[in-house]
mmCIF file of C-alpha atoms in Angstrom:
data_model
loop_
_atom_site.group_PDB
_atom_site.id
_atom_site.type_symbol
_atom_site.label_atom_id
_atom_site.label_comp_id
_atom_site.label_asym_id
_atom_site.label_seq_id
_atom_site.Cartn_x
_atom_site.Cartn_y
_atom_site.Cartn_z
ATOM 1 C CA LYS N 25 61.671 143.907 14.495
ATOM 2 C CA ASN N 26 57.864 143.773 14.326
ATOM 3 C CA GLN N 27 56.778 143.596 17.950
ATOM 4 C CA VAL N 28 53.502 144.022 19.784
ATOM 5 C CA GLU N 29 53.724 144.529 23.545
ATOM 6 C CA GLN N 30 50.687 144.497 25.807
ATOM 7 C CA SER N 31 50.233 145.598 29.374
ATOM 8 C CA PRO N 32 49.329 144.676 31.952
ATOM 9 C CA GLN N 33 49.866 140.947 31.577
ATOM 10 C CA SER N 34 46.783 140.349 33.718
ATOM 11 C CA LEU N 35 44.318 142.255 35.816
ATOM 12 C CA ILE N 36 41.425 141.611 38.154
ATOM 13 C CA ILE N 37 38.483 143.978 38.344
ATOM 14 C CA LEU N 38 35.149 144.034 40.118
ATOM 15 C CA GLU N 39 31.997 143.637 38.121
ATOM 16 C CA GLY N 40 30.678 146.998 36.984
ATOM 17 C CA LYS N 41 34.062 148.707 37.016
ATOM 18 C CA ASN N 42 35.970 150.004 34.016
ATOM 19 C CA CYS N 43 39.436 149.035 32.863
ATOM 20 C CA THR N 44 41.930 149.979 30.169
ATOM 21 C CA LEU N 45 44.373 147.703 28.401
ATOM 22 C CA GLN N 46 47.445 148.980 26.593
ATOM 23 C CA CYS N 47 49.189 147.951 23.395
ATOM 24 C CA ASN N 48 52.448 149.346 22.002
ATOM 25 C CA TYR N 49 53.784 148.230 18.670
ATOM 26 C CA THR N 50 56.761 148.638 16.389
ATOM 27 C CA VAL N 51 55.200 146.916 13.369
ATOM 28 C CA SER N 52 55.993 148.606 10.097
ATOM 29 C CA PRO N 53 54.676 149.386 7.562
ATOM 30 C CA PHE N 54 51.457 149.667 9.523
ATOM 31 C CA SER N 55 48.135 148.765 7.957
ATOM 32 C CA ASN N 56 45.666 148.251 10.776
ATOM 33 C CA LEU N 57 45.302 147.278 14.414
ATOM 34 C CA ARG N 58 42.809 144.767 15.738
ATOM 35 C CA TRP N 59 41.665 143.839 19.188
ATOM 36 C CA TYR N 60 40.468 140.298 19.744
ATOM 37 C CA LYS N 61 38.768 138.630 22.697
ATOM 38 C CA GLN N 62 39.792 135.057 23.353
ATOM 39 C CA ASP N 63 37.855 132.955 25.814
ATOM 40 C CA THR N 64 39.768 130.070 27.387
ATOM 41 C CA GLY N 65 40.100 127.216 24.922
ATOM 42 C CA ARG N 66 38.428 129.135 22.106
ATOM 43 C CA GLY N 67 39.540 130.997 19.033
ATOM 44 C CA PRO N 68 40.027 134.780 18.977
ATOM 45 C CA VAL N 69 36.928 136.831 18.178
ATOM 46 C CA SER N 70 37.310 140.241 16.600
ATOM 47 C CA LEU N 71 36.233 143.266 18.638
ATOM 48 C CA THR N 72 37.545 146.197 16.592
ATOM 49 C CA ILE N 73 39.649 146.960 13.541
ATOM 50 C CA MET N 74 41.256 150.391 13.113
ATOM 51 C CA THR N 75 43.204 151.751 10.180
ATOM 52 C CA PHE N 76 45.795 154.512 10.227
ATOM 53 C CA SER N 77 43.243 157.294 9.928
ATOM 54 C CA GLU N 78 40.959 156.132 12.737
ATOM 55 C CA ASN N 79 41.666 157.067 16.329
ATOM 56 C CA THR N 80 38.719 155.567 18.071
ATOM 57 C CA LYS N 81 36.233 152.797 17.464
ATOM 58 C CA SER N 82 33.556 151.342 19.689
ATOM 59 C CA ASN N 83 31.838 147.994 19.842
ATOM 60 C CA GLY N 84 29.257 148.049 22.614
ATOM 61 C CA ARG N 85 31.067 148.420 25.922
ATOM 62 C CA TYR N 86 34.464 148.104 24.213
ATOM 63 C CA THR N 87 36.200 151.250 22.957
ATOM 64 C CA ALA N 88 39.548 151.090 21.213
ATOM 65 C CA THR N 89 41.831 154.044 20.576
ATOM 66 C CA LEU N 90 44.781 154.341 18.254
ATOM 67 C CA ASP N 91 47.608 156.852 18.160
ATOM 68 C CA ALA N 92 49.520 155.941 15.016
ATOM 69 C CA ASP N 93 52.161 158.606 15.712
ATOM 70 C CA THR N 94 53.205 157.125 19.029
ATOM 71 C CA LYS N 95 52.259 153.586 17.932
ATOM 72 C CA GLN N 96 50.001 153.020 20.879
ATOM 73 C CA SER N 97 46.523 151.634 21.260
ATOM 74 C CA SER N 98 44.219 151.059 24.178
ATOM 75 C CA LEU N 99 41.101 149.028 24.768
ATOM 76 C CA HIS N 100 38.664 150.380 27.330
ATOM 77 C CA ILE N 101 36.019 148.123 28.829
ATOM 78 C CA THR N 102 33.116 149.976 30.396
ATOM 79 C CA ALA N 103 30.892 148.583 33.148
ATOM 80 C CA SER N 104 32.568 145.191 33.096
ATOM 81 C CA GLN N 105 30.533 142.006 33.245
ATOM 82 C CA LEU N 106 31.507 138.508 34.330
ATOM 83 C CA SER N 107 31.420 137.461 30.673
ATOM 84 C CA ASP N 108 34.228 139.913 29.939
ATOM 85 C CA SER N 109 36.653 137.542 31.663
ATOM 86 C CA ALA N 110 38.968 136.511 28.836
ATOM 87 C CA SER N 111 42.288 137.221 27.198
ATOM 88 C CA TYR N 112 42.374 140.371 25.049
ATOM 89 C CA ILE N 113 44.849 140.259 22.223
ATOM 90 C CA CYS N 114 46.207 143.205 20.245
ATOM 91 C CA VAL N 115 47.083 142.264 16.680
ATOM 92 C CA VAL N 116 48.820 144.568 14.220
ATOM 93 C CA SER N 117 48.715 143.992 10.487
ATOM 94 C CA ARG N 118 51.357 145.146 8.049
ATOM 95 C CA ASN N 119 50.692 146.284 4.499
ATOM 96 C CA ASP N 120 51.532 142.765 3.335
ATOM 97 C CA TYR N 121 48.694 141.487 5.566
ATOM 98 C CA LYS N 122 51.092 139.689 7.893
ATOM 99 C CA LEU N 123 49.763 139.720 11.458
ATOM 100 C CA SER N 124 51.824 140.292 14.588
ATOM 101 C CA PHE N 125 50.159 139.144 17.793
ATOM 102 C CA GLY N 126 50.614 140.488 21.288
ATOM 103 C CA ALA N 127 50.807 138.086 24.190
ATOM 104 C CA GLY N 128 47.437 139.247 25.468
ATOM 105 C CA THR N 129 46.085 140.678 28.702
ATOM 106 C CA THR N 130 44.109 138.285 30.854
ATOM 107 C CA VAL N 131 41.124 140.038 32.414
ATOM 108 C CA THR N 132 39.307 138.471 35.342
ATOM 109 C CA VAL N 133 36.031 140.055 36.390
ATOM 110 C CA ARG N 134 34.883 139.192 39.891
ATOM 111 C CA ALA N 135 31.396 139.573 41.344
ATOM 112 C CA GLU W 12 26.664 134.378 11.688
ATOM 113 C CA PRO W 13 29.006 132.303 9.496
ATOM 114 C CA GLU W 14 31.631 130.339 11.399
ATOM 115 C CA VAL W 15 34.898 128.588 10.743
ATOM 116 C CA THR W 16 34.494 125.029 11.983
ATOM 117 C CA GLN W 17 37.388 122.934 13.235
ATOM 118 C CA THR W 18 37.470 119.255 14.072
ATOM 119 C CA PRO W 19 38.337 117.567 16.300
ATOM 120 C CA SER W 20 38.258 119.945 19.235
ATOM 121 C CA HIS W 21 40.879 117.883 21.045
ATOM 122 C CA GLN W 22 43.238 115.242 19.730
ATOM 123 C CA VAL W 23 45.742 113.173 21.645
ATOM 124 C CA THR W 24 48.393 111.387 19.634
ATOM 125 C CA GLN W 25 51.591 109.504 20.253
ATOM 126 C CA MET W 26 54.909 111.009 19.292
ATOM 127 C CA GLY W 27 55.834 110.061 15.748
ATOM 128 C CA GLN W 28 52.264 109.579 14.589
ATOM 129 C CA GLU W 29 50.643 111.529 11.782
ATOM 130 C CA VAL W 30 47.711 113.815 12.547
ATOM 131 C CA ILE W 31 45.315 115.673 10.305
ATOM 132 C CA LEU W 32 43.516 118.706 11.629
ATOM 133 C CA ARG W 33 40.424 119.701 9.728
ATOM 134 C CA CYS W 34 38.827 123.044 9.072
ATOM 135 C CA VAL W 35 35.769 124.170 7.133
ATOM 136 C CA PRO W 36 36.270 127.861 6.314
ATOM 137 C CA ILE W 37 33.422 130.244 5.585
ATOM 138 C CA SER W 38 32.090 129.317 2.177
ATOM 139 C CA ASN W 39 32.771 132.512 0.217
ATOM 140 C CA HIS W 40 36.161 133.187 1.779
ATOM 141 C CA LEU W 41 39.210 132.992 -0.421
ATOM 142 C CA TYR W 42 42.181 133.167 1.949
ATOM 143 C CA PHE W 43 42.928 130.499 4.513
ATOM 144 C CA TYR W 44 45.366 130.320 7.363
ATOM 145 C CA TRP W 45 46.690 128.092 10.103
ATOM 146 C CA TYR W 46 47.994 129.515 13.351
ATOM 147 C CA ARG W 47 49.114 127.815 16.507
ATOM 148 C CA GLN W 48 49.289 128.835 20.145
ATOM 149 C CA ILE W 49 51.492 126.955 22.552
ATOM 150 C CA LEU W 50 50.050 127.109 26.052
ATOM 151 C CA GLY W 51 50.843 130.454 27.662
ATOM 152 C CA GLN W 52 52.467 131.868 24.529
ATOM 153 C CA LYS W 53 51.507 134.167 21.660
ATOM 154 C CA VAL W 54 49.550 133.057 18.642
ATOM 155 C CA GLU W 55 52.026 132.225 15.855
ATOM 156 C CA PHE W 56 51.510 132.202 12.117
ATOM 157 C CA LEU W 57 52.082 128.898 10.341
ATOM 158 C CA VAL W 58 50.863 129.193 6.770
ATOM 159 C CA SER W 59 48.572 131.052 4.414
ATOM 160 C CA PHE W 60 46.819 129.493 1.436
ATOM 161 C CA TYR W 61 45.194 131.097 -1.583
ATOM 162 C CA ASN W 62 44.129 129.853 -4.975
ATOM 163 C CA ASN W 63 44.989 126.276 -4.067
ATOM 164 C CA GLU W 64 48.546 126.945 -3.118
ATOM 165 C CA ILE W 65 50.632 128.119 -0.206
ATOM 166 C CA SER W 66 51.149 131.867 -0.429
ATOM 167 C CA GLU W 67 53.367 132.173 2.619
ATOM 168 C CA LYS W 68 54.731 130.022 5.413
ATOM 169 C CA SER W 69 56.675 130.659 8.576
ATOM 170 C CA GLU W 70 59.894 129.004 9.664
ATOM 171 C CA ILE W 71 57.799 126.809 11.960
ATOM 172 C CA PHE W 72 56.113 125.271 8.924
ATOM 173 C CA ASP W 73 58.837 122.809 8.007
ATOM 174 C CA ASP W 74 58.715 119.629 5.940
ATOM 175 C CA GLN W 75 56.709 117.883 8.640
ATOM 176 C CA PHE W 76 53.738 120.137 7.899
ATOM 177 C CA SER W 77 51.513 120.237 4.861
ATOM 178 C CA VAL W 78 48.185 121.805 3.976
ATOM 179 C CA GLU W 79 45.546 120.818 1.509
ATOM 180 C CA ARG W 80 42.156 121.898 0.303
ATOM 181 C CA PRO W 81 41.059 118.535 -1.054
ATOM 182 C CA ASP W 82 37.450 119.161 -2.003
ATOM 183 C CA GLY W 83 36.833 122.894 -2.163
ATOM 184 C CA SER W 84 35.353 123.082 1.312
ATOM 185 C CA ASN W 85 37.737 121.436 3.765
ATOM 186 C CA PHE W 86 41.138 122.880 4.582
ATOM 187 C CA THR W 87 43.477 120.489 6.359
ATOM 188 C CA LEU W 88 46.754 120.703 8.225
ATOM 189 C CA LYS W 89 48.794 117.527 8.342
ATOM 190 C CA ILE W 90 51.695 116.893 10.674
ATOM 191 C CA ARG W 91 53.577 113.851 9.412
ATOM 192 C CA SER W 92 55.535 112.775 12.464
ATOM 193 C CA THR W 93 54.441 114.604 15.559
ATOM 194 C CA LYS W 94 56.886 115.780 18.207
ATOM 195 C CA LEU W 95 56.202 116.677 21.822
ATOM 196 C CA GLU W 96 56.734 120.341 20.990
ATOM 197 C CA ASP W 97 53.878 120.225 18.474
ATOM 198 C CA SER W 98 51.469 120.199 21.401
ATOM 199 C CA ALA W 99 49.455 123.394 21.035
ATOM 200 C CA MET W 100 46.134 124.872 20.047
ATOM 201 C CA TYR W 101 45.861 125.055 16.273
ATOM 202 C CA PHE W 102 43.573 127.688 14.837
ATOM 203 C CA CYS W 103 42.265 127.863 11.330
ATOM 204 C CA ALA W 104 41.221 131.253 9.991
ATOM 205 C CA SER W 105 39.723 132.547 6.788
ATOM 206 C CA ARG W 106 38.988 135.891 5.209
ATOM 207 C CA ILE W 107 36.971 136.927 2.196
ATOM 208 C CA ARG W 108 39.680 139.010 0.618
ATOM 209 C CA THR W 109 42.701 141.044 1.509
ATOM 210 C CA GLY W 110 42.329 144.660 2.481
ATOM 211 C CA ALA W 111 42.796 146.707 5.600
ATOM 212 C CA THR W 112 39.329 146.349 7.031
ATOM 213 C CA TYR W 113 38.529 142.787 6.108
ATOM 214 C CA GLY W 114 38.518 140.678 9.190
ATOM 215 C CA TYR W 115 39.871 137.259 9.861
ATOM 216 C CA THR W 116 37.394 134.754 11.244
ATOM 217 C CA PHE W 117 39.028 132.223 13.510
ATOM 218 C CA GLY W 118 37.783 128.762 14.334
ATOM 219 C CA SER W 119 37.546 127.527 17.906
ATOM 220 C CA GLY W 120 40.743 125.566 17.540
ATOM 221 C CA THR W 121 41.973 122.025 17.889
ATOM 222 C CA ARG W 122 43.949 121.250 21.011
ATOM 223 C CA LEU W 123 46.665 118.820 19.988
ATOM 224 C CA THR W 124 48.399 116.895 22.739
ATOM 225 C CA VAL W 125 51.415 114.803 21.775
ATOM 226 C CA VAL W 126 52.401 112.204 24.350
#
């Protein structure tokens, strides 16, 4: 079954600290993995897209990694800011472009 | 930056009523989608639309749902007879073409509340 599991479900960090979110997937055949940021009551906004051959991609303070062999990805947030408070969703695309969504990790950044 | 626009942002309707959710995708995009997210749950695929027809739909997308691109710019989702369990955020998305690195652009969503 095509599953995307994210951990932790939620986390609280202090402003300026770093954090890492995890994503494990069983989606097959794999095409690409995307991380989205979703603010409360808003639509998901793309942070990174990685294909099979890419193992890291950065977007500002966000760095995503991908290990296609172990089917794991992580999203690292550096020097967190209050505006980073959101849900971060891991989405895996199959070769037929069908998307499988994780449940998201809710990040709360506190001053 | 181009956006996908959805209206209304919030709609409250009585059970059994028909609702139409509206979306204006990015103008040069060719593939259109509706997703929904029940509060506290994962985003779920409803339907994809290309070349003026449905290309794929999920088991959620039953006979109560329909989509239309009436005028070449708007993309609508109609729910004929709403049920309480239709309460959710509905997201429209579009993409320029298929391919591994082409991103989906999501709208801000319509929160549908069925009472």
